[in-house]
JSON list of C-alpha atoms and ligand atoms in Angstrom, two decimals:
[
{"chain": "A", "resi": 22, "resn": "MET", "atom": "CA", "xyz": [24.29, -25.98, 0.57]},
{"chain": "A", "resi": 23, "resn": "ALA", "atom": "CA", "xyz": [24.04, -23.12, -1.89]},
{"chain": "A", "resi": 24, "resn": "ALA", "atom": "CA", "xyz": [22.54, -19.89, -0.60]},
{"chain": "A", "resi": 25, "resn": "LYS", "atom": "CA", "xyz": [18.97, -19.35, -1.71]},
{"chain": "A", "resi": 26, "resn": "GLU", "atom": "CA", "xyz": [18.93, -17.23, -4.81]},
{"chain": "A", "resi": 27, "resn": "LEU", "atom": "CA", "xyz": [17.19, -13.89, -4.35]},
{"chain": "A", "resi": 28, "resn": "HIS", "atom": "CA", "xyz": [14.75, -12.84, -7.01]},
{"chain": "A", "resi": 29, "resn": "THR", "atom": "CA", "xyz": [13.13, -9.49, -7.63]},
{"chain": "A", "resi": 30, "resn": "ALA", "atom": "CA", "xyz": [9.96, -8.61, -9.47]},
{"chain": "A", "resi": 31, "resn": "ASP", "atom": "CA", "xyz": [11.76, -6.88, -12.35]},
{"chain": "A", "resi": 32, "resn": "GLU", "atom": "CA", "xyz": [12.59, -10.35, -13.69]},
{"chain": "A", "resi": 33, "resn": "PHE", "atom": "CA", "xyz": [8.88, -10.54, -14.53]},
{"chain": "A", "resi": 34, "resn": "PHE", "atom": "CA", "xyz": [8.59, -7.12, -16.18]},
{"chain": "A", "resi": 35, "resn": "PRO", "atom": "CA", "xyz": [6.69, -6.87, -19.48]},
{"chain": "A", "resi": 36, "resn": "GLU", "atom": "CA", "xyz": [8.08, -5.55, -22.77]},
{"chain": "A", "resi": 37, "resn": "ARG", "atom": "CA", "xyz": [5.47, -2.83, -22.99]},
{"chain": "A", "resi": 38, "resn": "LYS", "atom": "CA", "xyz": [5.80, -0.22, -20.30]},
{"chain": "A", "resi": 39, "resn": "THR", "atom": "CA", "xyz": [2.14, 0.45, -19.65]},
{"chain": "A", "resi": 40, "resn": "LEU", "atom": "CA", "xyz": [0.06, -0.05, -16.51]},
{"chain": "A", "resi": 41, "resn": "PRO", "atom": "CA", "xyz": [-2.17, -2.74, -18.07]},
{"chain": "A", "resi": 42, "resn": "ALA", "atom": "CA", "xyz": [0.92, -4.64, -19.27]},
{"chain": "A", "resi": 43, "resn": "PHE", "atom": "CA", "xyz": [2.47, -4.42, -15.78]},
{"chain": "A", "resi": 44, "resn": "ARG", "atom": "CA", "xyz": [-0.74, -5.57, -14.17]},
{"chain": "A", "resi": 45, "resn": "ARG", "atom": "CA", "xyz": [-0.87, -8.64, -16.40]},
{"chain": "A", "resi": 46, "resn": "ALA", "atom": "CA", "xyz": [2.80, -9.41, -15.81]},
{"chain": "A", "resi": 47, "resn": "ALA", "atom": "CA", "xyz": [2.45, -9.04, -12.03]},
{"chain": "A", "resi": 48, "resn": "ALA", "atom": "CA", "xyz": [-0.27, -11.69, -12.06]},
{"chain": "A", "resi": 49, "resn": "ASP", "atom": "CA", "xyz": [2.46, -14.26, -12.83]},
{"chain": "A", "resi": 50, "resn": "CYS", "atom": "CA", "xyz": [5.08, -12.94, -10.41]},
{"chain": "A", "resi": 51, "resn": "GLN", "atom": "CA", "xyz": [6.93, -15.54, -8.35]},
{"chain": "A", "resi": 52, "resn": "ALA", "atom": "CA", "xyz": [9.81, -13.36, -7.19]},
{"chain": "A", "resi": 53, "resn": "CYS", "atom": "CA", "xyz": [9.23, -14.25, -3.54]},
{"chain": "A", "resi": 54, "resn": "ASP", "atom": "CA", "xyz": [7.40, -17.12, -1.87]},
{"chain": "A", "resi": 55, "resn": "LEU", "atom": "CA", "xyz": [4.28, -15.13, -1.05]},
{"chain": "A", "resi": 56, "resn": "TRP", "atom": "CA", "xyz": [2.66, -16.05, -4.37]},
{"chain": "A", "resi": 57, "resn": "ARG", "atom": "CA", "xyz": [2.21, -19.58, -2.99]},
{"chain": "A", "resi": 58, "resn": "ARG", "atom": "CA", "xyz": [0.12, -18.38, -0.07]},
{"chain": "A", "resi": 59, "resn": "GLY", "atom": "CA", "xyz": [-2.01, -15.65, -1.62]},
{"chain": "A", "resi": 60, "resn": "THR", "atom": "CA", "xyz": [-4.96, -16.29, -3.93]},
{"chain": "A", "resi": 61, "resn": "GLN", "atom": "CA", "xyz": [-3.75, -13.79, -6.51]},
{"chain": "A", "resi": 62, "resn": "THR", "atom": "CA", "xyz": [-1.54, -10.78, -7.08]},
{"chain": "A", "resi": 63, "resn": "VAL", "atom": "CA", "xyz": [-3.32, -7.63, -5.97]},
{"chain": "A", "resi": 64, "resn": "PHE", "atom": "CA", "xyz": [-1.91, -4.94, -8.23]},
{"chain": "A", "resi": 65, "resn": "GLY", "atom": "CA", "xyz": [-2.63, -1.27, -7.73]},
{"chain": "A", "resi": 66, "resn": "GLU", "atom": "CA", "xyz": [-5.79, 0.22, -9.12]},
{"chain": "A", "resi": 67, "resn": "GLY", "atom": "CA", "xyz": [-7.08, 3.62, -10.04]},
{"chain": "A", "resi": 68, "resn": "LEU", "atom": "CA", "xyz": [-6.64, 6.51, -12.39]},
{"chain": "A", "resi": 69, "resn": "ALA", "atom": "CA", "xyz": [-3.65, 6.16, -14.74]},
{"chain": "A", "resi": 70, "resn": "GLY", "atom": "CA", "xyz": [-2.67, 9.83, -14.40]},
{"chain": "A", "resi": 71, "resn": "ALA", "atom": "CA", "xyz": [-3.78, 10.29, -10.81]},
{"chain": "A", "resi": 72, "resn": "ARG", "atom": "CA", "xyz": [-2.24, 13.21, -8.94]},
{"chain": "A", "resi": 73, "resn": "VAL", "atom": "CA", "xyz": [-2.41, 11.31, -5.65]},
{"chain": "A", "resi": 74, "resn": "LEU", "atom": "CA", "xyz": [-1.00, 7.83, -5.23]},
{"chain": "A", "resi": 75, "resn": "LEU", "atom": "CA", "xyz": [-1.69, 6.06, -1.94]},
{"chain": "A", "resi": 76, "resn": "ILE", "atom": "CA", "xyz": [0.39, 3.15, -0.70]},
{"chain": "A", "resi": 77, "resn": "GLY", "atom": "CA", "xyz": [-0.61, 0.59, 1.93]},
{"chain": "A", "resi": 78, "resn": "GLU", "atom": "CA", "xyz": [1.28, -2.42, 3.23]},
{"chain": "A", "resi": 79, "resn": "GLN", "atom": "CA", "xyz": [-0.17, -5.48, 1.56]},
{"chain": "A", "resi": 80, "resn": "PRO", "atom": "CA", "xyz": [-3.59, -6.80, 0.59]},
{"chain": "A", "resi": 81, "resn": "GLY", "atom": "CA", "xyz": [-5.77, -8.17, 3.39]},
{"chain": "A", "resi": 82, "resn": "ASN", "atom": "CA", "xyz": [-8.25, -11.02, 3.37]},
{"chain": "A", "resi": 83, "resn": "GLU", "atom": "CA", "xyz": [-10.92, -9.33, 1.22]},
{"chain": "A", "resi": 84, "resn": "GLU", "atom": "CA", "xyz": [-8.37, -7.81, -1.15]},
{"chain": "A", "resi": 85, "resn": "ASP", "atom": "CA", "xyz": [-6.80, -11.24, -1.64]},
{"chain": "A", "resi": 86, "resn": "LEU", "atom": "CA", "xyz": [-10.16, -12.72, -2.58]},
{"chain": "A", "resi": 87, "resn": "SER", "atom": "CA", "xyz": [-11.34, -9.86, -4.81]},
{"chain": "A", "resi": 88, "resn": "GLY", "atom": "CA", "xyz": [-7.98, -8.98, -6.39]},
{"chain": "A", "resi": 89, "resn": "LYS", "atom": "CA", "xyz": [-8.48, -5.28, -5.62]},
{"chain": "A", "resi": 90, "resn": "PRO", "atom": "CA", "xyz": [-6.60, -3.08, -3.14]},
{"chain": "A", "resi": 91, "resn": "PHE", "atom": "CA", "xyz": [-8.32, -1.52, -0.11]},
{"chain": "A", "resi": 92, "resn": "VAL", "atom": "CA", "xyz": [-11.81, -2.94, -0.56]},
{"chain": "A", "resi": 93, "resn": "GLY", "atom": "CA", "xyz": [-12.19, -4.38, 2.98]},
{"chain": "A", "resi": 94, "resn": "PRO", "atom": "CA", "xyz": [-12.84, -2.55, 6.28]},
{"chain": "A", "resi": 95, "resn": "ALA", "atom": "CA", "xyz": [-9.63, -0.48, 6.02]},
{"chain": "A", "resi": 96, "resn": "GLY", "atom": "CA", "xyz": [-10.56, 0.48, 2.46]},
{"chain": "A", "resi": 97, "resn": "ARG", "atom": "CA", "xyz": [-14.01, 1.66, 3.50]},
{"chain": "A", "resi": 98, "resn": "LEU", "atom": "CA", "xyz": [-12.48, 3.86, 6.20]},
{"chain": "A", "resi": 99, "resn": "LEU", "atom": "CA", "xyz": [-9.97, 5.15, 3.66]},
{"chain": "A", "resi": 100, "resn": "ASP", "atom": "CA", "xyz": [-12.73, 6.05, 1.18]},
{"chain": "A", "resi": 101, "resn": "GLU", "atom": "CA", "xyz": [-14.65, 7.96, 3.84]},
{"chain": "A", "resi": 102, "resn": "ALA", "atom": "CA", "xyz": [-11.59, 9.84, 5.06]},
{"chain": "A", "resi": 103, "resn": "LEU", "atom": "CA", "xyz": [-10.53, 10.73, 1.52]},
{"chain": "A", "resi": 104, "resn": "ALA", "atom": "CA", "xyz": [-13.98, 12.10, 0.75]},
{"chain": "A", "resi": 105, "resn": "GLU", "atom": "CA", "xyz": [-13.93, 14.19, 3.94]},
{"chain": "A", "resi": 106, "resn": "ALA", "atom": "CA", "xyz": [-10.54, 15.54, 2.93]},
{"chain": "A", "resi": 107, "resn": "GLY", "atom": "CA", "xyz": [-11.90, 16.54, -0.47]},
{"chain": "A", "resi": 108, "resn": "ILE", "atom": "CA", "xyz": [-10.18, 13.79, -2.44]},
{"chain": "A", "resi": 109, "resn": "GLU", "atom": "CA", "xyz": [-12.33, 11.40, -4.46]},
{"chain": "A", "resi": 110, "resn": "ARG", "atom": "CA", "xyz": [-11.07, 7.82, -4.40]},
{"chain": "A", "resi": 111, "resn": "ASP", "atom": "CA", "xyz": [-11.71, 7.46, -8.14]},
{"chain": "A", "resi": 112, "resn": "GLN", "atom": "CA", "xyz": [-9.30, 10.34, -8.76]},
{"chain": "A", "resi": 113, "resn": "THR", "atom": "CA", "xyz": [-6.49, 8.48, -7.02]},
{"chain": "A", "resi": 114, "resn": "TYR", "atom": "CA", "xyz": [-4.30, 5.45, -7.64]},
{"chain": "A", "resi": 115, "resn": "VAL", "atom": "CA", "xyz": [-4.17, 3.02, -4.72]},
{"chain": "A", "resi": 116, "resn": "THR", "atom": "CA", "xyz": [-1.60, 0.28, -4.25]},
{"chain": "A", "resi": 117, "resn": "ASN", "atom": "CA", "xyz": [0.49, -1.64, -1.72]},
{"chain": "A", "resi": 118, "resn": "VAL", "atom": "CA", "xyz": [4.18, -2.15, -1.00]},
{"chain": "A", "resi": 119, "resn": "VAL", "atom": "CA", "xyz": [3.71, -5.94, -1.24]},
{"chain": "A", "resi": 120, "resn": "LYS", "atom": "CA", "xyz": [1.27, -7.38, -3.75]},
{"chain": "A", "resi": 121, "resn": "HIS", "atom": "CA", "xyz": [0.40, -10.73, -2.17]},
{"chain": "A", "resi": 122, "resn": "PHE", "atom": "CA", "xyz": [-1.50, -11.35, 1.09]},
{"chain": "A", "resi": 123, "resn": "LYS", "atom": "CA", "xyz": [0.78, -12.83, 3.73]},
{"chain": "A", "resi": 124, "resn": "TRP", "atom": "CA", "xyz": [-1.15, -14.73, 6.34]},
{"chain": "A", "resi": 125, "resn": "GLU", "atom": "CA", "xyz": [-1.12, -17.62, 8.75]},
{"chain": "A", "resi": 126, "resn": "PRO", "atom": "CA", "xyz": [-4.04, -19.78, 9.79]},
{"chain": "A", "resi": 127, "resn": "ARG", "atom": "CA", "xyz": [-5.68, -19.29, 13.16]},
{"chain": "A", "resi": 128, "resn": "GLY", "atom": "CA", "xyz": [-8.65, -21.59, 13.42]},
{"chain": "A", "resi": 129, "resn": "LYS", "atom": "CA", "xyz": [-10.68, -20.93, 10.30]},
{"chain": "A", "resi": 130, "resn": "ARG", "atom": "CA", "xyz": [-9.35, -17.41, 9.91]},
{"chain": "A", "resi": 131, "resn": "ARG", "atom": "CA", "xyz": [-6.42, -16.12, 7.94]},
{"chain": "A", "resi": 132, "resn": "ILE", "atom": "CA", "xyz": [-4.43, -13.75, 10.12]},
{"chain": "A", "resi": 133, "resn": "HIS", "atom": "CA", "xyz": [-2.36, -10.97, 8.56]},
{"chain": "A", "resi": 134, "resn": "LYS", "atom": "CA", "xyz": [1.41, -11.33, 8.95]},
{"chain": "A", "resi": 135, "resn": "LYS", "atom": "CA", "xyz": [3.84, -8.48, 8.41]},
{"chain": "A", "resi": 136, "resn": "PRO", "atom": "CA", "xyz": [5.99, -8.80, 5.30]},
{"chain": "A", "resi": 137, "resn": "VAL", "atom": "CA", "xyz": [9.73, -9.09, 5.94]},
{"chain": "A", "resi": 138, "resn": "THR", "atom": "CA", "xyz": [12.46, -6.94, 4.37]},
{"chain": "A", "resi": 139, "resn": "ALA", "atom": "CA", "xyz": [13.32, -9.51, 1.69]},
{"chain": "A", "resi": 140, "resn": "GLU", "atom": "CA", "xyz": [9.68, -9.69, 0.53]},
{"chain": "A", "resi": 141, "resn": "ILE", "atom": "CA", "xyz": [9.40, -5.91, 0.44]},
{"chain": "A", "resi": 142, "resn": "ALA", "atom": "CA", "xyz": [12.61, -5.70, -1.60]},
{"chain": "A", "resi": 143, "resn": "ALA", "atom": "CA", "xyz": [11.49, -8.44, -4.00]},
{"chain": "A", "resi": 144, "resn": "CYS", "atom": "CA", "xyz": [8.19, -6.69, -4.67]},
{"chain": "A", "resi": 145, "resn": "ARG", "atom": "CA", "xyz": [9.50, -3.14, -4.83]},
{"chain": "A", "resi": 146, "resn": "PRO", "atom": "CA", "xyz": [10.02, -3.01, -8.63]},
{"chain": "A", "resi": 147, "resn": "TRP", "atom": "CA", "xyz": [6.23, -3.27, -9.14]},
{"chain": "A", "resi": 148, "resn": "LEU", "atom": "CA", "xyz": [5.72, -0.24, -6.90]},
{"chain": "A", "resi": 149, "resn": "GLU", "atom": "CA", "xyz": [8.46, 1.71, -8.63]},
{"chain": "A", "resi": 150, "resn": "ALA", "atom": "CA", "xyz": [6.93, 0.92, -12.01]},
{"chain": "A", "resi": 151, "resn": "GLU", "atom": "CA", "xyz": [3.51, 2.07, -10.80]},
{"chain": "A", "resi": 152, "resn": "ILE", "atom": "CA", "xyz": [4.95, 5.34, -9.47]},
{"chain": "A", "resi": 153, "resn": "SER", "atom": "CA", "xyz": [6.89, 6.03, -12.67]},
{"chain": "A", "resi": 154, "resn": "LEU", "atom": "CA", "xyz": [3.86, 5.34, -14.88]},
{"chain": "A", "resi": 155, "resn": "VAL", "atom": "CA", "xyz": [1.26, 7.20, -12.79]},
{"chain": "A", "resi": 156, "resn": "LYS", "atom": "CA", "xyz": [3.64, 10.12, -12.07]},
{"chain": "A", "resi": 157, "resn": "PRO", "atom": "CA", "xyz": [1.66, 11.45, -9.10]},
{"chain": "A", "resi": 158, "resn": "LYS", "atom": "CA", "xyz": [2.22, 14.86, -7.62]},
{"chain": "A", "resi": 159, "resn": "VAL", "atom": "CA", "xyz": [1.72, 13.56, -4.08]},
{"chain": "A", "resi": 160, "resn": "ILE", "atom": "CA", "xyz": [2.43, 10.12, -2.67]},
{"chain": "A", "resi": 161, "resn": "VAL", "atom": "CA", "xyz": [0.68, 9.24, 0.59]},
{"chain": "A", "resi": 162, "resn": "CYS", "atom": "CA", "xyz": [2.24, 6.41, 2.59]},
{"chain": "A", "resi": 163, "resn": "LEU", "atom": "CA", "xyz": [-0.33, 4.66, 4.77]},
{"chain": "A", "resi": 164, "resn": "GLY", "atom": "CA", "xyz": [1.47, 3.29, 7.81]},
{"chain": "A", "resi": 165, "resn": "ALA", "atom": "CA", "xyz": [5.04, 2.47, 8.77]},
{"chain": "A", "resi": 166, "resn": "THR", "atom": "CA", "xyz": [5.69, -0.26, 6.21]},
{"chain": "A", "resi": 167, "resn": "ALA", "atom": "CA", "xyz": [4.98, 2.05, 3.28]},
{"chain": "A", "resi": 168, "resn": "ALA", "atom": "CA", "xyz": [6.62, 5.06, 4.93]},
{"chain": "A", "resi": 169, "resn": "GLN", "atom": "CA", "xyz": [9.82, 3.18, 5.71]},
{"chain": "A", "resi": 170, "resn": "ALA", "atom": "CA", "xyz": [9.93, 1.55, 2.28]},
{"chain": "A", "resi": 171, "resn": "LEU", "atom": "CA", "xyz": [9.81, 4.98, 0.64]},
{"chain": "A", "resi": 172, "resn": "LEU", "atom": "CA", "xyz": [11.42, 7.29, 3.17]},
{"chain": "A", "resi": 173, "resn": "GLY", "atom": "CA", "xyz": [13.94, 5.02, 4.85]},
{"chain": "A", "resi": 174, "resn": "PRO", "atom": "CA", "xyz": [14.00, 2.69, 7.87]},
{"chain": "A", "resi": 175, "resn": "LYS", "atom": "CA", "xyz": [14.51, 5.55, 10.32]},
{"chain": "A", "resi": 176, "resn": "PHE", "atom": "CA", "xyz": [11.27, 7.27, 9.38]},
{"chain": "A", "resi": 177, "resn": "ARG", "atom": "CA", "xyz": [8.79, 7.46, 12.27]},
{"chain": "A", "resi": 178, "resn": "VAL", "atom": "CA", "xyz": [5.15, 8.00, 11.34]},
{"chain": "A", "resi": 179, "resn": "THR", "atom": "CA", "xyz": [4.29, 9.08, 14.89]},
{"chain": "A", "resi": 180, "resn": "LYS", "atom": "CA", "xyz": [6.84, 11.88, 14.71]},
{"chain": "A", "resi": 181, "resn": "ASP", "atom": "CA", "xyz": [6.70, 12.99, 11.08]},
{"chain": "A", "resi": 182, "resn": "ARG", "atom": "CA", "xyz": [3.18, 12.27, 9.95]},
{"chain": "A", "resi": 183, "resn": "GLY", "atom": "CA", "xyz": [1.36, 14.79, 7.78]},
{"chain": "A", "resi": 184, "resn": "ARG", "atom": "CA", "xyz": [4.51, 16.66, 6.82]},
{"chain": "A", "resi": 185, "resn": "PRO", "atom": "CA", "xyz": [5.24, 16.81, 3.08]},
{"chain": "A", "resi": 186, "resn": "LEU", "atom": "CA", "xyz": [8.78, 15.72, 2.28]},
{"chain": "A", "resi": 187, "resn": "GLU", "atom": "CA", "xyz": [10.75, 16.14, -0.90]},
{"chain": "A", "resi": 188, "resn": "SER", "atom": "CA", "xyz": [11.64, 12.98, -2.72]},
{"chain": "A", "resi": 189, "resn": "THR", "atom": "CA", "xyz": [12.98, 11.78, -6.02]},
{"chain": "A", "resi": 190, "resn": "LEU", "atom": "CA", "xyz": [9.82, 9.67, -6.41]},
{"chain": "A", "resi": 191, "resn": "ALA", "atom": "CA", "xyz": [7.34, 12.55, -6.57]},
{"chain": "A", "resi": 192, "resn": "PRO", "atom": "CA", "xyz": [7.26, 16.29, -5.83]},
{"chain": "A", "resi": 193, "resn": "PHE", "atom": "CA", "xyz": [5.82, 15.47, -2.38]},
{"chain": "A", "resi": 194, "resn": "VAL", "atom": "CA", "xyz": [5.73, 12.39, -0.21]},
{"chain": "A", "resi": 195, "resn": "LEU", "atom": "CA", "xyz": [3.68, 12.45, 2.95]},
{"chain": "A", "resi": 196, "resn": "ALA", "atom": "CA", "xyz": [3.11, 9.70, 5.49]},
{"chain": "A", "resi": 197, "resn": "THR", "atom": "CA", "xyz": [0.23, 9.04, 7.81]},
{"chain": "A", "resi": 198, "resn": "VAL", "atom": "CA", "xyz": [-1.09, 6.12, 9.83]},
{"chain": "A", "resi": 199, "resn": "HIS", "atom": "CA", "xyz": [-2.57, 2.99, 8.32]},
{"chain": "A", "resi": 200, "resn": "PRO", "atom": "CA", "xyz": [-6.39, 3.01, 8.38]},
{"chain": "A", "resi": 201, "resn": "SER", "atom": "CA", "xyz": [-6.31, -0.46, 10.04]},
{"chain": "A", "resi": 202, "resn": "SER", "atom": "CA", "xyz": [-4.62, 1.09, 13.06]},
{"chain": "A", "resi": 203, "resn": "ILE", "atom": "CA", "xyz": [-7.65, 3.36, 13.47]},
{"chain": "A", "resi": 204, "resn": "LEU", "atom": "CA", "xyz": [-9.98, 0.36, 13.32]},
{"chain": "A", "resi": 205, "resn": "ARG", "atom": "CA", "xyz": [-7.92, -1.27, 16.09]},
{"chain": "A", "resi": 206, "resn": "ALA", "atom": "CA", "xyz": [-8.28, 1.73, 18.45]},
{"chain": "A", "resi": 207, "resn": "PRO", "atom": "CA", "xyz": [-9.19, 0.52, 21.97]},
{"chain": "A", "resi": 208, "resn": "ASP", "atom": "CA", "xyz": [-12.28, 2.71, 22.37]},
{"chain": "A", "resi": 209, "resn": "ASP", "atom": "CA", "xyz": [-14.62, 5.01, 20.44]},
{"chain": "A", "resi": 210, "resn": "GLU", "atom": "CA", "xyz": [-13.04, 8.19, 21.70]},
{"chain": "A", "resi": 211, "resn": "THR", "atom": "CA", "xyz": [-9.57, 7.16, 20.54]},
{"chain": "A", "resi": 212, "resn": "ARG", "atom": "CA", "xyz": [-10.97, 5.95, 17.24]},
{"chain": "A", "resi": 213, "resn": "HIS", "atom": "CA", "xyz": [-12.71, 9.26, 16.56]},
{"chain": "A", "resi": 214, "resn": "ARG", "atom": "CA", "xyz": [-9.62, 11.23, 17.46]},
{"chain": "A", "resi": 215, "resn": "GLU", "atom": "CA", "xyz": [-7.39, 9.04, 15.29]},
{"chain": "A", "resi": 216, "resn": "LYS", "atom": "CA", "xyz": [-9.79, 9.35, 12.39]},
{"chain": "A", "resi": 217, "resn": "ARG", "atom": "CA", "xyz": [-9.81, 13.14, 12.65]},
{"chain": "A", "resi": 218, "resn": "LEU", "atom": "CA", "xyz": [-6.02, 13.23, 12.61]},
{"chain": "A", "resi": 219, "resn": "PHE", "atom": "CA", "xyz": [-5.98, 10.89, 9.62]},
{"chain": "A", "resi": 220, "resn": "ILE", "atom": "CA", "xyz": [-8.38, 13.20, 7.74]},
{"chain": "A", "resi": 221, "resn": "GLU", "atom": "CA", "xyz": [-6.18, 16.18, 8.64]},
{"chain": "A", "resi": 222, "resn": "ASP", "atom": "CA", "xyz": [-3.16, 14.46, 7.11]},
{"chain": "A", "resi": 223, "resn": "LEU", "atom": "CA", "xyz": [-5.16, 13.73, 3.95]},
{"chain": "A", "resi": 224, "resn": "ARG", "atom": "CA", "xyz": [-6.27, 17.38, 3.85]},
{"chain": "A", "resi": 225, "resn": "GLU", "atom": "CA", "xyz": [-2.62, 18.35, 3.91]},
{"chain": "A", "resi": 226, "resn": "ALA", "atom": "CA", "xyz": [-2.09, 16.08, 0.90]},
{"chain": "A", "resi": 227, "resn": "ALA", "atom": "CA", "xyz": [-5.09, 17.69, -0.83]},
{"chain": "A", "resi": 228, "resn": "SER", "atom": "CA", "xyz": [-3.64, 21.15, -0.24]},
{"chain": "A", "resi": 229, "resn": "LEU", "atom": "CA", "xyz": [-0.55, 20.20, -2.24]},
{"chain": "A", "resi": 230, "resn": "LEU", "atom": "CA", "xyz": [-2.46, 19.35, -5.42]},
{"chain": "B", "resi": 1793, "resn": "URA", "atom": "N1", "xyz": [-4.39, -3.01, 4.12]},
{"chain": "B", "resi": 1793, "resn": "URA", "atom": "C1", "xyz": [-3.45, -2.64, 3.24]},
{"chain": "B", "resi": 1793, "resn": "URA", "atom": "O1", "xyz": [-2.35, -2.23, 3.59]},
{"chain": "B", "resi": 1793, "resn": "URA", "atom": "N2", "xyz": [-3.75, -2.73, 1.95]},
{"chain": "B", "resi": 1793, "resn": "URA", "atom": "C2", "xyz": [-4.91, -3.16, 1.48]},
{"chain": "B", "resi": 1793, "resn": "URA", "atom": "O2", "xyz": [-5.06, -3.21, 0.26]},
{"chain": "B", "resi": 1793, "resn": "URA", "atom": "C3", "xyz": [-5.89, -3.54, 2.43]},
{"chain": "B", "resi": 1793, "resn": "URA", "atom": "C4", "xyz": [-5.61, -3.46, 3.74]},
{"chain": "B", "resi": 1794, "resn": "SF4", "atom": "FE1", "xyz": [5.92, -11.13, -6.62]},
{"chain": "B", "resi": 1794, "resn": "SF4", "atom": "FE2", "xyz": [5.39, -9.27, -4.82]},
{"chain": "B", "resi": 1794, "resn": "SF4", "atom": "FE3", "xyz": [3.89, -11.44, -4.95]},
{"chain": "B", "resi": 1794, "resn": "SF4", "atom": "FE4", "xyz": [6.35, -11.62, -4.01]},
{"chain": "B", "resi": 1794, "resn": "SF4", "atom": "S1", "xyz": [4.66, -10.47, -3.08]},
{"chain": "B", "resi": 1794, "resn": "SF4", "atom": "S2", "xyz": [5.41, -13.00, -5.51]},
{"chain": "B", "resi": 1794, "resn": "SF4", "atom": "S3", "xyz": [7.41, -10.12, -5.29]},
{"chain": "B", "resi": 1794, "resn": "SF4", "atom": "S4", "xyz": [4.06, -9.88, -6.53]}
]
């Protein structure tokens, strides 16, 4: 049996190198099998020339249904934390490493499943196009999936969070936790502490602008 052919998103790239053209092209992407499971491609959204670009893992349930990144519970926490750090969400560009919601059924619910390396690699050209068109000064990786996709598989958010690193992708890349991890905190005290630390990391990003 022939090995399964690997596709990458750049096979679906548009002629015109603009964000709206990329967004339209991404809507038809079939570079990996996740397009079969998700409702729609959730492309990044925000200010075209934003100085801060934030990257999550993949759309969740509400993002999959609305077609917009970070609009569910994690997005609301992100908005609040950004505002507290002095960054307005509408001054940023927000996207994900993987543009389709990966899930499996559990009863009536759709449960988030982590994307695998091949899916991350297939989808990566969309992210690279977004970064090269937005040209942010600071990239903020939200959680390990984004941090490892941009900074390498050895990167540890727990150890190196909040520290601006040099990168070829932008003048500064900084990683912090994923807002969903704060929502999953076992008790209120932990949640408050985690939220404070998250805001501190975002303040560090704000200080670089
Ligand atoms: N979690 C993510 O990583 N991205 C979203 O867009 C929503 C939740
Ligand atoms: Fe294309 Fe990314 Fe969706 Fe896979 S997850 S089909 S690569 S947009």
